[in-house]
Structure formats: C-alpha cells, structure tokens
PDB file of C-alpha atoms and ligand atoms in Angstrom:
ATOM      1  CA  UNK A   1     -64.500  56.141  26.502  1.00  0.00           C
ATOM      2  CA  UNK A   2     -67.626  55.445  28.539  1.00  0.00           C
ATOM      3  CA  UNK A   3     -68.885  53.177  25.778  1.00  0.00           C
ATOM      4  CA  UNK A   4     -65.669  51.200  25.802  1.00  0.00           C
ATOM      5  CA  UNK A   5     -65.771  50.718  29.579  1.00  0.00           C
ATOM      6  CA  UNK A   6     -69.387  49.624  29.377  1.00  0.00           C
ATOM      7  CA  UNK A   7     -68.547  47.103  26.658  1.00  0.00           C
ATOM      8  CA  UNK A   8     -65.724  45.644  28.735  1.00  0.00           C
ATOM      9  CA  UNK A   9     -68.015  45.353  31.729  1.00  0.00           C
ATOM     10  CA  UNK A  10     -70.618  43.466  29.731  1.00  0.00           C
ATOM     11  CA  UNK A  11     -68.014  41.054  28.404  1.00  0.00           C
ATOM     12  CA  UNK A  12     -66.763  40.487  31.959  1.00  0.00           C
ATOM     13  CA  UNK A  13     -70.238  39.923  33.345  1.00  0.00           C
ATOM     14  CA  UNK A  14     -70.970  37.174  30.847  1.00  0.00           C
ATOM     15  CA  UNK A  15     -67.634  35.379  30.911  1.00  0.00           C
ATOM     16  CA  UNK A  16     -67.455  31.669  31.516  1.00  0.00           C
ATOM     17  CA  UNK A  17     -65.147  29.293  33.262  1.00  0.00           C
ATOM     18  CA  UNK A  18     -63.250  31.878  35.336  1.00  0.00           C
ATOM     19  CA  UNK A  19     -64.363  31.483  38.955  1.00  0.00           C
ATOM     20  CA  UNK A  20     -63.921  34.386  41.376  1.00  0.00           C
ATOM     21  CA  UNK A  21     -62.743  31.775  43.885  1.00  0.00           C
ATOM     22  CA  UNK A  22     -60.085  29.712  42.118  1.00  0.00           C
ATOM     23  CA  UNK A  23     -60.025  25.955  42.751  1.00  0.00           C
ATOM     24  CA  UNK A  24     -57.168  24.357  44.662  1.00  0.00           C
ATOM     25  CA  UNK A  25     -55.509  22.164  42.057  1.00  0.00           C
ATOM     26  CA  UNK A  26     -54.176  19.307  44.083  1.00  0.00           C
ATOM     27  CA  UNK A  27     -51.970  16.858  42.240  1.00  0.00           C
ATOM     28  CA  UNK A  28     -52.481  14.313  44.970  1.00  0.00           C
ATOM     29  CA  UNK A  29     -54.207  11.190  43.744  1.00  0.00           C
ATOM     30  CA  UNK A  30     -57.169  11.271  46.058  1.00  0.00           C
ATOM     31  CA  UNK A  31     -60.449  13.066  46.424  1.00  0.00           C
ATOM     32  CA  UNK A  32     -60.608  16.372  48.224  1.00  0.00           C
ATOM     33  CA  UNK A  33     -63.235  18.715  49.577  1.00  0.00           C
ATOM     34  CA  UNK A  34     -63.283  21.666  47.235  1.00  0.00           C
ATOM     35  CA  UNK A  35     -62.756  25.301  48.141  1.00  0.00           C
ATOM     36  CA  UNK A  36     -66.353  26.623  48.403  1.00  0.00           C
ATOM     37  CA  UNK A  37     -67.676  28.099  45.138  1.00  0.00           C
ATOM     38  CA  UNK A  38     -64.533  27.265  43.171  1.00  0.00           C
ATOM     39  CA  UNK A  39     -66.533  25.214  40.622  1.00  0.00           C
ATOM     40  CA  UNK A  40     -69.470  27.647  40.314  1.00  0.00           C
ATOM     41  CA  UNK A  41     -70.989  25.863  37.274  1.00  0.00           C
ATOM     42  CA  UNK A  42     -71.503  22.626  39.223  1.00  0.00           C
ATOM     43  CA  UNK A  43     -75.190  22.010  39.936  1.00  0.00           C
ATOM     44  CA  UNK A  44     -77.071  19.405  41.951  1.00  0.00           C
ATOM     45  CA  UNK A  45     -79.951  17.817  40.055  1.00  0.00           C
ATOM     46  CA  UNK A  46     -82.563  16.780  42.608  1.00  0.00           C
ATOM     47  CA  UNK A  47     -85.833  14.839  42.408  1.00  0.00           C
ATOM     48  CA  UNK A  48     -88.904  15.242  44.539  1.00  0.00           C
ATOM     49  CA  UNK A  49     -90.160  12.528  46.830  1.00  0.00           C
ATOM     50  CA  UNK A  50     -93.016  13.551  49.120  1.00  0.00           C
ATOM     51  CA  UNK A  51     -92.243  17.060  50.287  1.00  0.00           C
ATOM     52  CA  UNK A  52     -88.461  16.658  50.017  1.00  0.00           C
ATOM     53  CA  UNK A  53     -85.913  16.816  47.231  1.00  0.00           C
ATOM     54  CA  UNK A  54     -82.934  14.475  46.956  1.00  0.00           C
ATOM     55  CA  UNK A  55     -79.650  14.780  45.063  1.00  0.00           C
ATOM     56  CA  UNK A  56     -79.543  12.337  42.162  1.00  0.00           C
ATOM     57  CA  UNK A  57     -77.004  13.646  39.655  1.00  0.00           C
ATOM     58  CA  UNK A  58     -74.581  16.404  38.897  1.00  0.00           C
ATOM     59  CA  UNK A  59     -74.847  18.845  36.038  1.00  0.00           C
ATOM     60  CA  UNK A  60     -73.078  21.853  34.553  1.00  0.00           C
ATOM     61  CA  UNK A  61     -74.380  25.365  34.019  1.00  0.00           C
ATOM     62  CA  UNK A  62     -73.347  26.305  30.459  1.00  0.00           C
ATOM     63  CA  UNK A  63     -75.456  29.460  29.916  1.00  0.00           C
ATOM     64  CA  UNK A  64     -77.741  31.536  32.142  1.00  0.00           C
ATOM     65  CA  UNK A  65     -80.752  29.290  31.406  1.00  0.00           C
ATOM     66  CA  UNK A  66     -79.086  26.014  30.466  1.00  0.00           C
ATOM     67  CA  UNK A  67     -77.723  23.040  32.361  1.00  0.00           C
ATOM     68  CA  UNK A  68     -75.921  20.113  30.760  1.00  0.00           C
ATOM     69  CA  UNK A  69     -76.355  16.654  32.285  1.00  0.00           C
ATOM     70  CA  UNK A  70     -76.544  12.982  31.324  1.00  0.00           C
ATOM     71  CA  UNK A  71     -79.569  11.434  29.609  1.00  0.00           C
ATOM     72  CA  UNK A  72     -79.495   8.532  32.067  1.00  0.00           C
ATOM     73  CA  UNK A  73     -80.126  10.989  34.909  1.00  0.00           C
ATOM     74  CA  UNK A  74     -83.531  11.884  33.514  1.00  0.00           C
ATOM     75  CA  UNK A  75     -86.643   9.878  34.326  1.00  0.00           C
ATOM     76  CA  UNK A  76     -90.293  10.644  34.924  1.00  0.00           C
ATOM     77  CA  UNK A  77     -89.751  12.352  38.267  1.00  0.00           C
ATOM     78  CA  UNK A  78     -90.191  15.990  39.220  1.00  0.00           C
ATOM     79  CA  UNK A  79     -86.827  17.717  39.268  1.00  0.00           C
ATOM     80  CA  UNK A  80     -85.198  20.899  40.439  1.00  0.00           C
ATOM     81  CA  UNK A  81     -81.740  22.297  39.750  1.00  0.00           C
ATOM     82  CA  UNK A  82     -79.812  23.614  42.736  1.00  0.00           C
ATOM     83  CA  UNK A  83     -77.113  26.132  41.804  1.00  0.00           C
ATOM     84  CA  UNK A  84     -74.392  27.730  43.926  1.00  0.00           C
ATOM     85  CA  UNK A  85     -74.266  24.792  46.369  1.00  0.00           C
ATOM     86  CA  UNK A  86     -71.279  23.656  48.397  1.00  0.00           C
ATOM     87  CA  UNK A  87     -72.797  21.651  51.266  1.00  0.00           C
ATOM     88  CA  UNK A  88     -76.048  19.961  50.266  1.00  0.00           C
ATOM     89  CA  UNK A  89     -77.317  19.995  53.865  1.00  0.00           C
ATOM     90  CA  UNK A  90     -76.713  23.676  54.560  1.00  0.00           C
ATOM     91  CA  UNK A  91     -78.856  26.683  53.808  1.00  0.00           C
ATOM     92  CA  UNK A  92     -76.473  28.685  51.680  1.00  0.00           C
ATOM     93  CA  UNK A  93     -77.260  32.324  51.008  1.00  0.00           C
ATOM     94  CA  UNK A  94     -75.805  32.333  47.497  1.00  0.00           C
ATOM     95  CA  UNK A  95     -77.574  29.184  46.341  1.00  0.00           C
ATOM     96  CA  UNK A  96     -80.842  28.984  44.454  1.00  0.00           C
ATOM     97  CA  UNK A  97     -83.162  26.174  43.383  1.00  0.00           C
ATOM     98  CA  UNK A  98     -84.849  26.571  40.007  1.00  0.00           C
ATOM     99  CA  UNK A  99     -87.384  24.308  38.341  1.00  0.00           C
ATOM    100  CA  UNK A 100     -86.764  23.082  34.805  1.00  0.00           C
ATOM    101  CA  UNK A 101     -88.912  24.689  32.118  1.00  0.00           C
ATOM    102  CA  UNK A 102     -87.940  21.928  29.666  1.00  0.00           C
ATOM    103  CA  UNK A 103     -85.731  18.861  29.689  1.00  0.00           C
ATOM    104  CA  UNK A 104     -84.379  17.784  26.305  1.00  0.00           C
ATOM    105  CA  UNK A 105     -82.858  14.300  26.190  1.00  0.00           C
ATOM    106  CA  UNK A 106     -80.771  13.487  23.093  1.00  0.00           C
ATOM    107  CA  UNK A 107     -83.055  11.981  20.421  1.00  0.00           C
ATOM    108  CA  UNK A 108     -80.639   9.081  19.890  1.00  0.00           C
ATOM    109  CA  UNK A 109     -80.111   8.298  23.563  1.00  0.00           C
ATOM    110  CA  UNK A 110     -79.590   4.524  23.708  1.00  0.00           C
ATOM    111  CA  UNK A 111     -79.823   3.277  27.275  1.00  0.00           C
ATOM    112  CA  UNK A 112     -78.958  -0.277  26.253  1.00  0.00           C
ATOM    113  CA  UNK A 113     -75.626   0.483  24.609  1.00  0.00           C
ATOM    114  CA  UNK A 114     -75.164   3.784  26.496  1.00  0.00           C
ATOM    115  CA  UNK A 115     -74.794   6.011  23.458  1.00  0.00           C
ATOM    116  CA  UNK A 116     -75.543   9.744  23.304  1.00  0.00           C
ATOM    117  CA  UNK A 117     -75.832  10.010  27.076  1.00  0.00           C
ATOM    118  CA  UNK A 118     -76.510  13.734  27.106  1.00  0.00           C
ATOM    119  CA  UNK A 119     -79.423  15.997  28.023  1.00  0.00           C
ATOM    120  CA  UNK A 120     -80.055  19.709  28.401  1.00  0.00           C
ATOM    121  CA  UNK A 121     -82.258  21.341  31.007  1.00  0.00           C
ATOM    122  CA  UNK A 122     -83.713  24.764  30.319  1.00  0.00           C
ATOM    123  CA  UNK A 123     -84.293  26.629  33.566  1.00  0.00           C
ATOM    124  CA  UNK A 124     -87.647  28.275  34.256  1.00  0.00           C
ATOM    125  CA  UNK A 125     -85.843  31.538  35.000  1.00  0.00           C
ATOM    126  CA  UNK A 126     -82.298  32.543  33.996  1.00  0.00           C
ATOM    127  CA  UNK A 127     -79.764  32.736  36.816  1.00  0.00           C
ATOM    128  CA  UNK A 128     -77.779  35.824  37.631  1.00  0.00           C
ATOM    129  CA  UNK A 129     -74.054  35.169  37.732  1.00  0.00           C
ATOM    130  CA  UNK A 130     -72.405  35.714  41.121  1.00  0.00           C
ATOM    131  CA  UNK A 131     -69.235  34.559  42.861  1.00  0.00           C
ATOM    132  CA  UNK A 132     -71.120  31.302  43.558  1.00  0.00           C
ATOM    133  CA  UNK A 133     -72.820  30.815  40.178  1.00  0.00           C
ATOM    134  CA  UNK A 134     -71.130  31.077  36.776  1.00  0.00           C
ATOM    135  CA  UNK A 135     -71.320  29.008  33.587  1.00  0.00           C
ATOM    136  CA  UNK A 136     -68.447  26.808  32.450  1.00  0.00           C
ATOM    137  CA  UNK A 137     -67.083  27.370  28.952  1.00  0.00           C
ATOM    138  CA  UNK A 138     -67.836  24.843  26.236  1.00  0.00           C
ATOM    139  CA  UNK A 139     -64.891  23.259  24.435  1.00  0.00           C
ATOM    140  CA  UNK A 140     -64.194  24.033  20.812  1.00  0.00           C
ATOM    141  CA  UNK A 141     -66.212  21.854  18.415  1.00  0.00           C
ATOM    142  CA  UNK A 142     -64.414  18.555  17.852  1.00  0.00           C
ATOM    143  CA  UNK A 143     -61.567  19.268  20.252  1.00  0.00           C
ATOM    144  CA  UNK A 144     -59.831  16.100  21.480  1.00  0.00           C
ATOM    145  CA  UNK A 145     -57.737  16.321  24.625  1.00  0.00           C
ATOM    146  CA  UNK A 146     -54.252  14.842  24.668  1.00  0.00           C
ATOM    147  CA  UNK A 147     -53.582  11.622  26.519  1.00  0.00           C
ATOM    148  CA  UNK A 148     -52.799  12.432  30.178  1.00  0.00           C
ATOM    149  CA  UNK A 149     -54.365  15.920  30.131  1.00  0.00           C
ATOM    150  CA  UNK A 150     -55.042  16.841  33.766  1.00  0.00           C
ATOM    151  CA  UNK A 151     -58.811  17.188  34.191  1.00  0.00           C
ATOM    152  CA  UNK A 152     -60.895  17.258  37.357  1.00  0.00           C
ATOM    153  CA  UNK A 153     -64.151  15.505  38.055  1.00  0.00           C
ATOM    154  CA  UNK A 154     -66.403  17.171  40.610  1.00  0.00           C
ATOM    155  CA  UNK A 155     -69.476  15.961  42.404  1.00  0.00           C
ATOM    156  CA  UNK A 156     -71.277  14.969  45.571  1.00  0.00           C
ATOM    157  CA  UNK A 157     -71.320  11.285  44.718  1.00  0.00           C
ATOM    158  CA  UNK A 158     -68.708   8.629  45.264  1.00  0.00           C
ATOM    159  CA  UNK A 159     -65.463   9.724  43.671  1.00  0.00           C
ATOM    160  CA  UNK A 160     -63.497   6.590  44.488  1.00  0.00           C
ATOM    161  CA  UNK A 161     -64.154   3.046  45.676  1.00  0.00           C
ATOM    162  CA  UNK A 162     -65.395   3.189  49.238  1.00  0.00           C
ATOM    163  CA  UNK A 163     -65.482   6.976  49.117  1.00  0.00           C
ATOM    164  CA  UNK A 164     -68.371   8.806  50.728  1.00  0.00           C
ATOM    165  CA  UNK A 165     -71.585  10.114  49.273  1.00  0.00           C
ATOM    166  CA  UNK A 166     -70.486  13.554  50.308  1.00  0.00           C
ATOM    167  CA  UNK A 167     -72.399  16.488  51.767  1.00  0.00           C
ATOM    168  CA  UNK A 168     -69.700  18.867  50.554  1.00  0.00           C
ATOM    169  CA  UNK A 169     -68.617  19.025  46.933  1.00  0.00           C
ATOM    170  CA  UNK A 170     -65.575  16.870  46.110  1.00  0.00           C
ATOM    171  CA  UNK A 171     -63.012  17.041  43.340  1.00  0.00           C
ATOM    172  CA  UNK A 172     -60.528  14.517  42.003  1.00  0.00           C
ATOM    173  CA  UNK A 173     -57.766  14.772  39.425  1.00  0.00           C
ATOM    174  CA  UNK A 174     -58.487  12.414  36.521  1.00  0.00           C
ATOM    175  CA  UNK A 175     -55.926  12.315  33.709  1.00  0.00           C
ATOM    176  CA  UNK A 176     -57.435  11.781  30.263  1.00  0.00           C
ATOM    177  CA  UNK A 177     -56.941   8.367  28.665  1.00  0.00           C
ATOM    178  CA  UNK A 178     -56.681   8.536  24.864  1.00  0.00           C
ATOM    179  CA  UNK A 179     -59.343   6.809  22.780  1.00  0.00           C
ATOM    180  CA  UNK A 180     -56.625   4.523  21.365  1.00  0.00           C
ATOM    181  CA  UNK A 181     -55.802   3.309  24.857  1.00  0.00           C
ATOM    182  CA  UNK A 182     -59.352   3.296  26.240  1.00  0.00           C
ATOM    183  CA  UNK A 183     -60.737   1.228  23.358  1.00  0.00           C
ATOM    184  CA  UNK A 184     -58.121  -1.528  23.652  1.00  0.00           C
ATOM    185  CA  UNK A 185     -59.808  -4.932  23.904  1.00  0.00           C
ATOM    186  CA  UNK A 186     -58.755  -5.421  27.522  1.00  0.00           C
ATOM    187  CA  UNK A 187     -59.824  -1.856  28.438  1.00  0.00           C
ATOM    188  CA  UNK A 188     -63.334  -0.820  27.336  1.00  0.00           C
ATOM    189  CA  UNK A 189     -63.082  -2.181  23.790  1.00  0.00           C
ATOM    190  CA  UNK A 190     -65.948  -1.252  21.498  1.00  0.00           C
ATOM    191  CA  UNK A 191     -68.130  -0.086  24.400  1.00  0.00           C
ATOM    192  CA  UNK A 192     -66.244   3.180  24.118  1.00  0.00           C
ATOM    193  CA  UNK A 193     -66.922   5.220  20.983  1.00  0.00           C
ATOM    194  CA  UNK A 194     -65.343   8.295  19.456  1.00  0.00           C
ATOM    195  CA  UNK A 195     -68.073  10.417  21.029  1.00  0.00           C
ATOM    196  CA  UNK A 196     -66.809   9.542  24.500  1.00  0.00           C
ATOM    197  CA  UNK A 197     -63.821  10.608  26.581  1.00  0.00           C
ATOM    198  CA  UNK A 198     -62.107   8.374  29.106  1.00  0.00           C
ATOM    199  CA  UNK A 199     -60.292   9.604  32.194  1.00  0.00           C
ATOM    200  CA  UNK A 200     -58.711   8.029  35.248  1.00  0.00           C
ATOM    201  CA  UNK A 201     -58.572   4.298  35.757  1.00  0.00           C
ATOM    202  CA  UNK A 202     -55.611   1.987  36.135  1.00  0.00           C
ATOM    203  CA  UNK A 203     -55.134   2.572  39.824  1.00  0.00           C
ATOM    204  CA  UNK A 204     -56.069   6.208  39.539  1.00  0.00           C
ATOM    205  CA  UNK A 205     -59.210   7.637  40.999  1.00  0.00           C
ATOM    206  CA  UNK A 206     -62.277   7.372  38.884  1.00  0.00           C
ATOM    207  CA  UNK A 207     -65.717   8.797  39.286  1.00  0.00           C
ATOM    208  CA  UNK A 208     -68.521   6.565  40.473  1.00  0.00           C
ATOM    209  CA  UNK A 209     -72.201   6.527  39.665  1.00  0.00           C
ATOM    210  CA  UNK A 210     -73.092   9.167  42.243  1.00  0.00           C
ATOM    211  CA  UNK A 211     -71.434  11.728  40.027  1.00  0.00           C
ATOM    212  CA  UNK A 212     -73.448  10.929  36.937  1.00  0.00           C
ATOM    213  CA  UNK A 213     -74.200  13.914  34.772  1.00  0.00           C
ATOM    214  CA  UNK A 214     -71.507  16.041  36.378  1.00  0.00           C
ATOM    215  CA  UNK A 215     -68.606  17.730  34.625  1.00  0.00           C
ATOM    216  CA  UNK A 216     -65.129  16.660  33.613  1.00  0.00           C
ATOM    217  CA  UNK A 217     -63.456  20.062  34.027  1.00  0.00           C
ATOM    218  CA  UNK A 218     -60.364  20.810  31.952  1.00  0.00           C
ATOM    219  CA  UNK A 219     -58.446  24.072  31.794  1.00  0.00           C
ATOM    220  CA  UNK A 220     -57.909  25.767  28.437  1.00  0.00           C
ATOM    221  CA  UNK A 221     -54.631  27.468  27.506  1.00  0.00           C
ATOM    222  CA  UNK A 222     -56.077  30.873  28.514  1.00  0.00           C
ATOM    223  CA  UNK A 223     -56.856  29.554  32.012  1.00  0.00           C
ATOM    224  CA  UNK A 224     -60.616  29.290  31.633  1.00  0.00           C
ATOM    225  CA  UNK A 225     -62.350  26.035  32.564  1.00  0.00           C
ATOM    226  CA  UNK A 226     -64.216  24.029  29.960  1.00  0.00           C
ATOM    227  CA  UNK A 227     -66.630  21.157  30.471  1.00  0.00           C
ATOM    228  CA  UNK A 228     -65.131  18.430  28.294  1.00  0.00           C
ATOM    229  CA  UNK A 229     -67.156  15.532  29.612  1.00  0.00           C
ATOM    230  CA  UNK A 230     -70.449  14.514  31.191  1.00  0.00           C
ATOM    231  CA  UNK A 231     -70.030  11.604  33.626  1.00  0.00           C
ATOM    232  CA  UNK A 232     -71.659   8.649  31.859  1.00  0.00           C
ATOM    233  CA  UNK A 233     -70.507   5.245  33.076  1.00  0.00           C
ATOM    234  CA  UNK A 234     -67.815   3.290  34.888  1.00  0.00           C
ATOM    235  CA  UNK A 235     -67.103  -0.256  35.862  1.00  0.00           C
ATOM    236  CA  UNK A 236     -69.569  -2.243  37.937  1.00  0.00           C
ATOM    237  CA  UNK A 237     -66.477  -3.859  39.452  1.00  0.00           C
ATOM    238  CA  UNK A 238     -65.590  -0.684  41.295  1.00  0.00           C
ATOM    239  CA  UNK A 239     -64.801   2.911  40.680  1.00  0.00           C
ATOM    240  CA  UNK A 240     -61.090   2.567  40.001  1.00  0.00           C
ATOM    241  CA  UNK A 241     -60.848  -0.894  38.560  1.00  0.00           C
ATOM    242  CA  UNK A 242     -57.687  -1.390  36.485  1.00  0.00           C
ATOM    243  CA  UNK A 243     -58.067  -0.650  32.760  1.00  0.00           C
ATOM    244  CA  UNK A 244     -61.620   0.573  33.301  1.00  0.00           C
ATOM    245  CA  UNK A 245     -61.394   4.371  33.473  1.00  0.00           C
ATOM    246  CA  UNK A 246     -64.497   6.492  33.877  1.00  0.00           C
ATOM    247  CA  UNK A 247     -66.304   7.172  30.646  1.00  0.00           C
ATOM    248  CA  UNK A 248     -67.717  10.576  29.806  1.00  0.00           C
ATOM    249  CA  UNK A 249     -69.898  11.827  27.016  1.00  0.00           C
ATOM    250  CA  UNK A 250     -67.454  13.944  24.977  1.00  0.00           C
ATOM    251  CA  UNK A 251     -69.025  17.404  24.941  1.00  0.00           C
ATOM    252  CA  UNK A 252     -67.025  18.547  21.883  1.00  0.00           C
ATOM    253  CA  UNK A 253     -68.752  15.806  19.855  1.00  0.00           C
ATOM    254  CA  UNK A 254     -72.136  17.421  20.601  1.00  0.00           C
ATOM    255  CA  UNK A 255     -71.414  21.110  19.897  1.00  0.00           C
ATOM    256  CA  UNK A 256     -73.929  21.229  17.034  1.00  0.00           C
ATOM    257  CA  UNK A 257     -76.588  19.394  19.049  1.00  0.00           C
ATOM    258  CA  UNK A 258     -76.103  21.752  22.016  1.00  0.00           C
ATOM    259  CA  UNK A 259     -76.324  24.960  19.977  1.00  0.00           C
ATOM    260  CA  UNK A 260     -79.261  23.600  17.995  1.00  0.00           C
ATOM    261  CA  UNK A 261     -81.261  22.694  21.116  1.00  0.00           C
ATOM    262  CA  UNK A 262     -80.479  26.046  22.728  1.00  0.00           C
ATOM    263  CA  UNK A 263     -81.520  27.916  19.586  1.00  0.00           C
ATOM    264  CA  UNK A 264     -84.807  26.035  19.202  1.00  0.00           C
ATOM    265  CA  UNK A 265     -86.002  26.139  22.815  1.00  0.00           C
TER     266      UNK A 265
HETATM  267  C1  LIG B   1     -51.308   4.899  25.864  1.00  0.00           C
HETATM  268  O1  LIG B   1     -50.873   4.933  27.207  1.00  0.00           O
HETATM  269  C2  LIG B   1     -49.463   4.965  27.361  1.00  0.00           C
HETATM  270  C3  LIG B   1     -49.168   4.829  28.845  1.00  0.00           C
HETATM  271  O2  LIG B   1     -49.816   5.823  29.596  1.00  0.00           O
HETATM  272  C4  LIG B   1     -48.917   6.247  26.771  1.00  0.00           C
HETATM  273  O3  LIG B   1     -47.526   6.296  26.908  1.00  0.00           O
HETATM  274  C5  LIG B   1     -49.291   6.305  25.307  1.00  0.00           C
HETATM  275  O4  LIG B   1     -48.901   7.544  24.769  1.00  0.00           O
HETATM  276  C6  LIG B   1     -50.787   6.122  25.123  1.00  0.00           C
HETATM  277  N1  LIG B   1     -51.115   5.991  23.711  1.00  0.00           N
HETATM  278  C7  LIG B   1     -51.784   6.902  23.025  1.00  0.00           C
HETATM  279  C8  LIG B   1     -52.011   6.597  21.582  1.00  0.00           C
HETATM  280  O5  LIG B   1     -52.240   7.912  23.527  1.00  0.00           O
END
C-alpha cells in the first residue's frame, strides 16, 4: 500500500499542464491580465545589457531542465531564463532566474523564409516544480488541431494592435485557423507550411512580435494544457490584420526533433 501511494505521489509531482492555480478562460475577444501563476510554464527569456537583463521573448518550460522557444529569439547575447514570473518589475518570491547551459537552435532554421523557427534551451540547473513553476505538456506527435479550436496565447509583449508591452503577463483567446484556410492565396499563401499552425486573425486578436517564442496553449480532452505552438511571425501591417493570423511553429511537427535534442544533451 505504501508503495502504491508513493508511486502516485511521484506521478503527481511530475505531471504537466495542470496548474495549481487554474487560468480564467475568458471568451471575450480582448487581452486580459492573467490570474497570477495560472500559466506556470510561461518563461521570460531575457538578455543582458550592462548590469541589467531585459525581456526579449517568451518561452515554455517543457521539462525540468528544458525550455522551448523560437529560433529567431536567439542571437549572440548572454541570456537568462526567468521562471515563475507574473509581473516582470516585481521581486516575486516564487520566481527564479536560471542561466542556459546550452541553447540548441534547429539545424534547418531558415531566417529568410522563416522555416523551422524553433530552439531548445537546456537550463544550467533543473527547476523544482511549485505552484508557480510547472512544465506544459507536449502535444501528441503529428496532432493537428481542428479549425476554430480555442487556444490561448500568453506573453508580456503586445497581444493586439496598440496593446501594451505589459509588466504583467497577458493572455488572449486565439481560435485556430486551419492550414487550408491559412494557406489561401489571399491569407498567408505559401509562406505558411504544414509545420506551422495559424491562430487568430480576421478581426480577432493576434499575437505581436513581443510575444515571440511564447506558447500557444491548448487544452487536451483530459483538461491538461499542451503547448501546440511557438509564436513565430505575424503581419508587419499590424497584429490583427484581416486574413493574416498569427503564425506559430507547430510543436507536434517537431516531436522527434525535441526528444532527440533532449536525449543527446
Ligand atoms: C475555413 O474557414 C471557414 C470560416 O471560418 C470554416 O467554416 C471552414 O470550416 C474552414 N475550412 C477548413 C477546411 O477548415
């Protein structure tokens, strides 16, 4: 009996995508401040300038030592990963900054055509899960979300045209746009590939560049949250330009790459 209880505890301690503080799922088309710690896999990727660090991109904790982000977020700077944050300007007891041990950018990252916009950061030390820090689940390999699936983008960057660069984490409902619709000639056409997911657009909110690298969070049937997308690009015409939804790297197209990188590093 003791063994069984212990086993259950271990499973619970390492679960993903089930925050202790559940997010407020607003159906309102508009960005909202999030309930603190309700997206505990959201990280702030920051770069050093002088003696300070500045937020540059979002990212997603997917295992105790691994953070998923966009390749275009990575340059030659010195970075740190801030976990458990809600307000970037506050000293928050449950938050922790960890230096990357390694940053692995996808070998076929193509910054010209924006292909394979995905990178993994291995943390110098693993994080301990808490109510403020927990990994998101990864989607099933190859899983394609239905058109109009209700997903949420989260980040500290601009979530909508004219929206703020926020101190407190924001969320916005972004319904998925099918590949068939997103790749129409008057939408994104051939700029959008099968390894990408589109969400929002057409008068809806869409993420802006400030959210690069951050998660597109979608709820699985069992209630757990999966990171289905990594914010990749949007329209230079504005964040919610008609027929130009936000484009995400489709995480389920990179399942093999992710497990391979994690196994080899
Ligand atoms: C394209 O979008 C329309 C309008 O939202 C929707 O009714 C239709 O099902 C979509 N097509 C596909 C193939 O998903």
